[in-house]
Amino acid sequence: MTSVRTRFAPSPTGELHLGNVRTALYAAILARAEQGVFLLRIEDTDTTRSLAVHEASLMADLSWLGIPWGEGPDRGGPYGPYRQSERAQHYAKFYARLEAEGHAYPCFCTEATLERHRTLQRLAGRPPRYPGTCAHLSRAETNARQGTTVALRLRVSPGLNLQFTDLVRGPQSFSSDDIGDFVIRRSDGSPAFMFANAIDDSLMEVTHVLRGADHLSNTPRQLLILTLLGLPVPQYGHLSLILGADGAPLSKREGARSVRELREAGYLPEAVLNHLVRLGHPYGDAGLLNLDGMAAGFALSELGSAPARHDETALRHWQREALAVTNWTTLWDWLPTEVHALVPCHDREAFVAAVRPNLLLPADGAHWARAIYSDELDLTVEARAVSTAAGGAFFRAALEVFASHGGEFKSFINELKKMTGMRGPELFHPIRAALTGALAGPELARLWNLIPPDSIRQRLLAGTR
Ligand code: GLU
């Protein structure tokens, strides 16, 4: 049995978005589940739009997410090079063969002529197809016009029924009549996406191509290319699109955010991956999973063909789950500089332990650091009302108890209970309001240990006024 080889084949023309990451993730966990190889191939044949900076950032994003690749432009491998811009000699060989065997021919049509044809076909209600203008030029005619670089087209026989079984969508069938002869080498000499992508998957012995549903209609063309060349054909699986919570395609406004934006907002890689892996594959009630867990629960047959919905609420859920298990030093580094400036060294671990359940994004940490360590505490309207209702006598008693039983929260609160006769929320709410400025938040006993004793005194004193 050949071992499973999967790939992620991004074009470095922009930032990595959620849709691409999910594709990469499924390909990576499929390889992991089968003890295969997941490789990274950079599809940079569009020289005007491909930028080295995008290539670097997409690799940095994958690394940050914790999706490792076994072969790729940075680490090499037996099937390299892994950048299409460096693979021209591979493509040239196959162009020559297709042309020599009559399966491809040079096309001299200008873009303007082609556009005119397309418009006419559309007006006639037909799908735009190459009309075959250059398909039957004689060798003499071709030679006479040769000289400048021209496009190369694949000759597509009419009347073929092109079938394949999609790993996600099941049996697919296309008629070659709807395809028409298509460009495999552009007039500037660069390989067409369709061509380089199919050739490389085959040469790199990719066994399973997982990619977005937007590539489904490319597949029959790619099957034609590989079949004409007698090259091995991978299995293709086209993943559903990701839609926004409103059911519309992901827009900038909703989850079409880049990995960089999510990272900068403070989302943890584990949260992003756990959210994405469930957009198109069920994981039952499995909690937070690492890559191995995702691979263990993965089945190709479970990949859904219905569009998946990206919902920020779900992402936030996984962020909370990830925050709950992240070690405290990692969380400390994740917190913003404002927190680093406010929290004394010896309080760091206790601070993280106290506020962890109340964090979603790093800014939440800053809020609690200010609440604990600032000299000036702002009370919310509700907290102020509760403090006022408790009254000056209550806080005078609290001050007295603090002076005699300060130190430990438990003894303070027990003593205050005895002294005032209050209990439950009546006792805790005003103390929380006065000490933290809010009616809800981290466990009070933990905060108590962090708030400097002088601040506790000042805050209780403020309640007496
Ligand atoms: N470079 C293509 C893209 O980014 C790859 C498509 C594929 O995975 O086959 O859309």
PDB file of C-alpha atoms in Angstrom, residues 342-465:
ATOM      1  CA  LEU A 342       1.397  46.560  36.802  1.00  0.00           C
ATOM      2  CA  VAL A 343       1.809  43.095  38.313  1.00  0.00           C
ATOM      3  CA  PRO A 344       4.796  42.686  40.668  1.00  0.00           C
ATOM      4  CA  CYS A 345       7.127  39.770  39.912  1.00  0.00           C
ATOM      5  CA  HIS A 346       6.167  37.740  42.977  1.00  0.00           C
ATOM      6  CA  ASP A 347       2.452  38.004  42.129  1.00  0.00           C
ATOM      7  CA  ARG A 348       2.672  36.783  38.525  1.00  0.00           C
ATOM      8  CA  GLU A 349       1.645  33.186  38.976  1.00  0.00           C
ATOM      9  CA  ALA A 350      -1.096  34.032  41.498  1.00  0.00           C
ATOM     10  CA  PHE A 351      -2.376  36.785  39.219  1.00  0.00           C
ATOM     11  CA  VAL A 352      -2.700  34.399  36.282  1.00  0.00           C
ATOM     12  CA  ALA A 353      -4.392  31.803  38.496  1.00  0.00           C
ATOM     13  CA  ALA A 354      -6.869  34.390  39.779  1.00  0.00           C
ATOM     14  CA  VAL A 355      -7.911  35.977  36.503  1.00  0.00           C
ATOM     15  CA  ARG A 356      -7.610  32.991  34.133  1.00  0.00           C
ATOM     16  CA  PRO A 357     -11.351  32.083  34.245  1.00  0.00           C
ATOM     17  CA  ASN A 358     -12.233  35.679  33.420  1.00  0.00           C
ATOM     18  CA  LEU A 359     -10.015  36.042  30.384  1.00  0.00           C
ATOM     19  CA  LEU A 360     -10.996  35.854  26.766  1.00  0.00           C
ATOM     20  CA  LEU A 361      -8.495  38.211  25.187  1.00  0.00           C
ATOM     21  CA  PRO A 362      -5.343  39.829  26.590  1.00  0.00           C
ATOM     22  CA  ALA A 363      -7.135  43.127  27.184  1.00  0.00           C
ATOM     23  CA  ASP A 364      -9.248  41.381  29.841  1.00  0.00           C
ATOM     24  CA  GLY A 365      -6.051  40.771  31.783  1.00  0.00           C
ATOM     25  CA  ALA A 366      -5.285  44.485  31.664  1.00  0.00           C
ATOM     26  CA  HIS A 367      -8.711  45.239  33.077  1.00  0.00           C
ATOM     27  CA  TRP A 368      -8.126  43.011  36.118  1.00  0.00           C
ATOM     28  CA  ALA A 369      -4.568  44.199  36.609  1.00  0.00           C
ATOM     29  CA  ARG A 370      -5.874  47.752  36.799  1.00  0.00           C
ATOM     30  CA  ALA A 371      -8.672  46.691  39.140  1.00  0.00           C
ATOM     31  CA  ILE A 372      -6.160  45.048  41.460  1.00  0.00           C
ATOM     32  CA  TYR A 373      -3.175  47.367  41.348  1.00  0.00           C
ATOM     33  CA  SER A 374      -4.361  50.865  40.386  1.00  0.00           C
ATOM     34  CA  ASP A 375      -4.435  53.506  43.085  1.00  0.00           C
ATOM     35  CA  GLU A 376      -7.670  54.846  41.665  1.00  0.00           C
ATOM     36  CA  LEU A 377     -10.490  52.310  41.398  1.00  0.00           C
ATOM     37  CA  ASP A 378     -13.520  53.172  39.279  1.00  0.00           C
ATOM     38  CA  LEU A 379     -16.714  51.509  40.416  1.00  0.00           C
ATOM     39  CA  THR A 380     -19.352  50.537  37.886  1.00  0.00           C
ATOM     40  CA  VAL A 381     -22.756  52.104  38.411  1.00  0.00           C
ATOM     41  CA  GLU A 382     -24.086  48.819  39.827  1.00  0.00           C
ATOM     42  CA  ALA A 383     -21.113  48.370  42.137  1.00  0.00           C
ATOM     43  CA  ARG A 384     -21.503  51.905  43.410  1.00  0.00           C
ATOM     44  CA  ALA A 385     -25.196  51.314  44.127  1.00  0.00           C
ATOM     45  CA  VAL A 386     -24.437  48.142  46.091  1.00  0.00           C
ATOM     46  CA  SER A 387     -21.687  49.853  48.049  1.00  0.00           C
ATOM     47  CA  THR A 388     -23.921  52.803  48.867  1.00  0.00           C
ATOM     48  CA  ALA A 389     -26.749  50.528  49.925  1.00  0.00           C
ATOM     49  CA  ALA A 390     -24.442  48.645  52.296  1.00  0.00           C
ATOM     50  CA  GLY A 391     -23.776  51.970  53.978  1.00  0.00           C
ATOM     51  CA  GLY A 392     -21.023  53.661  55.950  1.00  0.00           C
ATOM     52  CA  ALA A 393     -21.547  51.577  59.084  1.00  0.00           C
ATOM     53  CA  PHE A 394     -20.912  48.370  57.190  1.00  0.00           C
ATOM     54  CA  PHE A 395     -17.624  49.640  55.775  1.00  0.00           C
ATOM     55  CA  ARG A 396     -16.559  51.084  59.124  1.00  0.00           C
ATOM     56  CA  ALA A 397     -17.037  47.614  60.564  1.00  0.00           C
ATOM     57  CA  ALA A 398     -15.095  46.176  57.639  1.00  0.00           C
ATOM     58  CA  LEU A 399     -12.221  48.574  58.285  1.00  0.00           C
ATOM     59  CA  GLU A 400     -12.162  47.631  61.926  1.00  0.00           C
ATOM     60  CA  VAL A 401     -12.127  43.915  61.126  1.00  0.00           C
ATOM     61  CA  PHE A 402      -9.434  44.463  58.548  1.00  0.00           C
ATOM     62  CA  ALA A 403      -7.272  46.190  61.141  1.00  0.00           C
ATOM     63  CA  SER A 404      -7.698  43.365  63.623  1.00  0.00           C
ATOM     64  CA  HIS A 405      -8.083  40.322  61.368  1.00  0.00           C
ATOM     65  CA  GLY A 406      -6.473  41.641  58.122  1.00  0.00           C
ATOM     66  CA  GLY A 407      -4.307  39.089  56.379  1.00  0.00           C
ATOM     67  CA  GLU A 408      -6.434  36.152  55.473  1.00  0.00           C
ATOM     68  CA  PHE A 409      -9.658  36.625  53.534  1.00  0.00           C
ATOM     69  CA  LYS A 410     -11.476  33.820  55.288  1.00  0.00           C
ATOM     70  CA  SER A 411     -10.893  35.113  58.787  1.00  0.00           C
ATOM     71  CA  PHE A 412     -11.720  38.647  57.657  1.00  0.00           C
ATOM     72  CA  ILE A 413     -15.040  37.618  56.176  1.00  0.00           C
ATOM     73  CA  ASN A 414     -15.971  35.362  59.108  1.00  0.00           C
ATOM     74  CA  GLU A 415     -15.271  38.096  61.574  1.00  0.00           C
ATOM     75  CA  LEU A 416     -17.194  40.641  59.521  1.00  0.00           C
ATOM     76  CA  LYS A 417     -20.097  38.237  59.361  1.00  0.00           C
ATOM     77  CA  LYS A 418     -20.115  37.934  63.128  1.00  0.00           C
ATOM     78  CA  MET A 419     -19.870  41.645  63.623  1.00  0.00           C
ATOM     79  CA  THR A 420     -22.534  42.764  61.130  1.00  0.00           C
ATOM     80  CA  GLY A 421     -24.821  39.752  61.187  1.00  0.00           C
ATOM     81  CA  MET A 422     -24.810  39.765  57.399  1.00  0.00           C
ATOM     82  CA  ARG A 423     -24.226  36.728  55.209  1.00  0.00           C
ATOM     83  CA  GLY A 424     -24.230  35.510  51.634  1.00  0.00           C
ATOM     84  CA  PRO A 425     -24.553  38.107  48.897  1.00  0.00           C
ATOM     85  CA  GLU A 426     -25.415  40.812  51.399  1.00  0.00           C
ATOM     86  CA  LEU A 427     -21.991  40.345  52.898  1.00  0.00           C
ATOM     87  CA  PHE A 428     -19.934  39.520  49.797  1.00  0.00           C
ATOM     88  CA  HIS A 429     -21.392  41.907  47.236  1.00  0.00           C
ATOM     89  CA  PRO A 430     -20.489  45.181  48.908  1.00  0.00           C
ATOM     90  CA  ILE A 431     -16.992  43.886  49.674  1.00  0.00           C
ATOM     91  CA  ARG A 432     -16.498  42.796  46.086  1.00  0.00           C
ATOM     92  CA  ALA A 433     -17.930  46.076  44.805  1.00  0.00           C
ATOM     93  CA  ALA A 434     -15.636  48.151  46.991  1.00  0.00           C
ATOM     94  CA  LEU A 435     -12.511  46.080  46.387  1.00  0.00           C
ATOM     95  CA  THR A 436     -12.818  45.351  42.671  1.00  0.00           C
ATOM     96  CA  GLY A 437     -15.180  48.012  41.340  1.00  0.00           C
ATOM     97  CA  ALA A 438     -17.543  45.403  39.890  1.00  0.00           C
ATOM     98  CA  LEU A 439     -20.141  42.880  41.020  1.00  0.00           C
ATOM     99  CA  ALA A 440     -18.670  39.958  39.131  1.00  0.00           C
ATOM    100  CA  GLY A 441     -15.180  38.764  38.425  1.00  0.00           C
ATOM    101  CA  PRO A 442     -12.475  36.411  39.616  1.00  0.00           C
ATOM    102  CA  GLU A 443     -12.740  34.601  42.929  1.00  0.00           C
ATOM    103  CA  LEU A 444     -12.669  37.233  45.646  1.00  0.00           C
ATOM    104  CA  ALA A 445     -10.336  35.335  47.967  1.00  0.00           C
ATOM    105  CA  ARG A 446      -7.716  35.165  45.208  1.00  0.00           C
ATOM    106  CA  LEU A 447      -8.035  38.864  44.420  1.00  0.00           C
ATOM    107  CA  TRP A 448      -7.780  39.662  48.105  1.00  0.00           C
ATOM    108  CA  ASN A 449      -4.356  38.065  48.210  1.00  0.00           C
ATOM    109  CA  LEU A 450      -3.195  40.272  45.362  1.00  0.00           C
ATOM    110  CA  ILE A 451      -4.607  43.674  46.255  1.00  0.00           C
ATOM    111  CA  PRO A 452      -1.970  45.506  48.315  1.00  0.00           C
ATOM    112  CA  PRO A 453      -3.169  45.848  51.965  1.00  0.00           C
ATOM    113  CA  ASP A 454      -2.964  49.599  51.722  1.00  0.00           C
ATOM    114  CA  SER A 455      -5.305  49.597  48.746  1.00  0.00           C
ATOM    115  CA  ILE A 456      -7.726  47.314  50.618  1.00  0.00           C
ATOM    116  CA  ARG A 457      -7.798  49.831  53.445  1.00  0.00           C
ATOM    117  CA  GLN A 458      -8.299  52.756  51.061  1.00  0.00           C
ATOM    118  CA  ARG A 459     -11.070  50.992  49.181  1.00  0.00           C
ATOM    119  CA  LEU A 460     -12.941  50.041  52.344  1.00  0.00           C
ATOM    120  CA  LEU A 461     -12.476  53.568  53.601  1.00  0.00           C
ATOM    121  CA  ALA A 462     -13.981  54.933  50.387  1.00  0.00           C
ATOM    122  CA  GLY A 463     -17.101  52.888  51.241  1.00  0.00           C
ATOM    123  CA  THR A 464     -17.532  54.758  54.496  1.00  0.00           C
ATOM    124  CA  ARG A 465     -17.891  58.076  52.689  1.00  0.00           C
TER     125      ARG A 465
END
